[in-house]
Amino acid sequence: MPIPMPAEAVLDRYFLDMRAKVLDVAATLDRIDRADGSRTVRRDGRLGQLREAIGVLLSDEGDRAARVQMIFSDPYEPNWPRPPRRS
């Protein structure tokens, strides 16, 4: 079984990637704010999902990836129609 990296090593390894992703989200939100029609999209559910996901990232609770994934996922429906099998 592999030994997990210490927290400081994880931060050292991934900090620049994480920083770049956060900056990318911030820049895209700024582009939306500057674009024509920005007021009308403020109520768009997708932006609401992004705000909720950002709130999860700011929390101290664990399982952030799973919680963020659930924000962007449809709830499970046991009676969903299944696609036909391919031959």
Coordinates of C-alpha atoms in Angstrom, one line a residue:
M1 CA 0.0 0.0 0.0
P2 CA 1.5 3.4 -1.0
I3 CA 2.3 5.8 1.8
P4 CA 0.4 9.1 1.4
M5 CA 2.5 12.2 0.9
P6 CA 2.7 14.6 3.8
A7 CA 0.4 17.6 3.6
E8 CA 3.3 20.0 2.9
A9 CA 4.5 17.9 0.0
V10 CA 1.0 17.8 -1.5
L11 CA 0.8 21.6 -1.2
D12 CA 4.3 22.1 -2.7
R13 CA 3.4 19.8 -5.6
Y14 CA 0.0 21.2 -6.5
F15 CA 0.0 24.8 -5.4
L16 CA 0.8 26.3 -8.8
D17 CA -1.8 24.2 -10.6
M18 CA -4.4 25.1 -8.0
R19 CA -3.5 28.8 -8.2
A20 CA -3.8 28.7 -12.0
K21 CA -7.3 27.1 -11.8
V22 CA -8.6 29.6 -9.3
L23 CA -7.2 32.5 -11.4
D24 CA -8.9 31.0 -14.5
V25 CA -12.3 30.8 -12.7
A26 CA -11.8 34.4 -11.4
A27 CA -10.9 35.7 -14.9
T28 CA -13.9 33.9 -16.5
L29 CA -16.3 35.4 -13.9
D30 CA -14.7 38.9 -14.7
R31 CA -15.4 38.3 -18.4
I32 CA -19.0 37.5 -17.7
D33 CA -19.3 40.7 -15.5
R34 CA -17.9 42.8 -18.4
A35 CA -20.0 41.2 -21.1
D36 CA -23.2 42.5 -22.6
G37 CA -26.2 41.0 -20.7
S38 CA -24.2 40.3 -17.6
R39 CA -27.1 41.4 -15.4
T40 CA -29.5 38.9 -17.0
V41 CA -27.2 35.9 -16.4
R42 CA -26.6 36.7 -12.7
R43 CA -29.7 34.6 -12.0
D44 CA -28.6 31.7 -14.2
G45 CA -28.6 28.5 -12.3
R46 CA -25.1 27.5 -13.6
L47 CA -23.6 30.6 -11.9
G48 CA -25.5 29.6 -8.7
Q49 CA -23.9 26.2 -8.9
L50 CA -20.5 27.7 -9.3
R51 CA -21.1 30.0 -6.3
E52 CA -22.2 27.0 -4.2
A53 CA -19.2 25.0 -5.3
I54 CA -16.9 27.8 -4.4
G55 CA -18.5 27.9 -1.0
V56 CA -17.7 24.2 -0.6
L57 CA -14.1 24.9 -1.5
L58 CA -13.9 27.5 1.2
S59 CA -15.2 25.2 3.9
D60 CA -13.1 23.2 6.3
E61 CA -15.1 20.1 5.9
G62 CA -13.6 17.1 4.0
D63 CA -14.9 15.3 0.9
R64 CA -14.9 18.6 -1.1
A65 CA -14.5 16.8 -4.5
A66 CA -17.5 14.6 -3.8
R67 CA -19.6 17.5 -2.5
V68 CA -18.8 19.7 -5.5
Q69 CA -19.5 16.8 -7.9
M70 CA -23.0 16.4 -6.4
I71 CA -23.7 20.1 -7.0
F72 CA -23.2 19.6 -10.7
S73 CA -25.0 16.2 -10.8
D74 CA -28.6 15.2 -11.2
P75 CA -30.0 13.3 -8.3
Y76 CA -30.2 9.5 -8.8
E77 CA -33.5 8.3 -10.2
P78 CA -33.8 4.5 -10.0
N79 CA -36.5 4.5 -12.8
W80 CA -34.4 6.4 -15.4
P81 CA -34.9 4.8 -18.8
R82 CA -31.8 2.7 -19.8
P83 CA -30.3 3.1 -23.2
P84 CA -30.8 0.1 -25.5
R85 CA -28.0 -2.4 -25.6
R86 CA -25.7 -2.2 -28.6
S87 CA -25.4 -5.3 -30.6

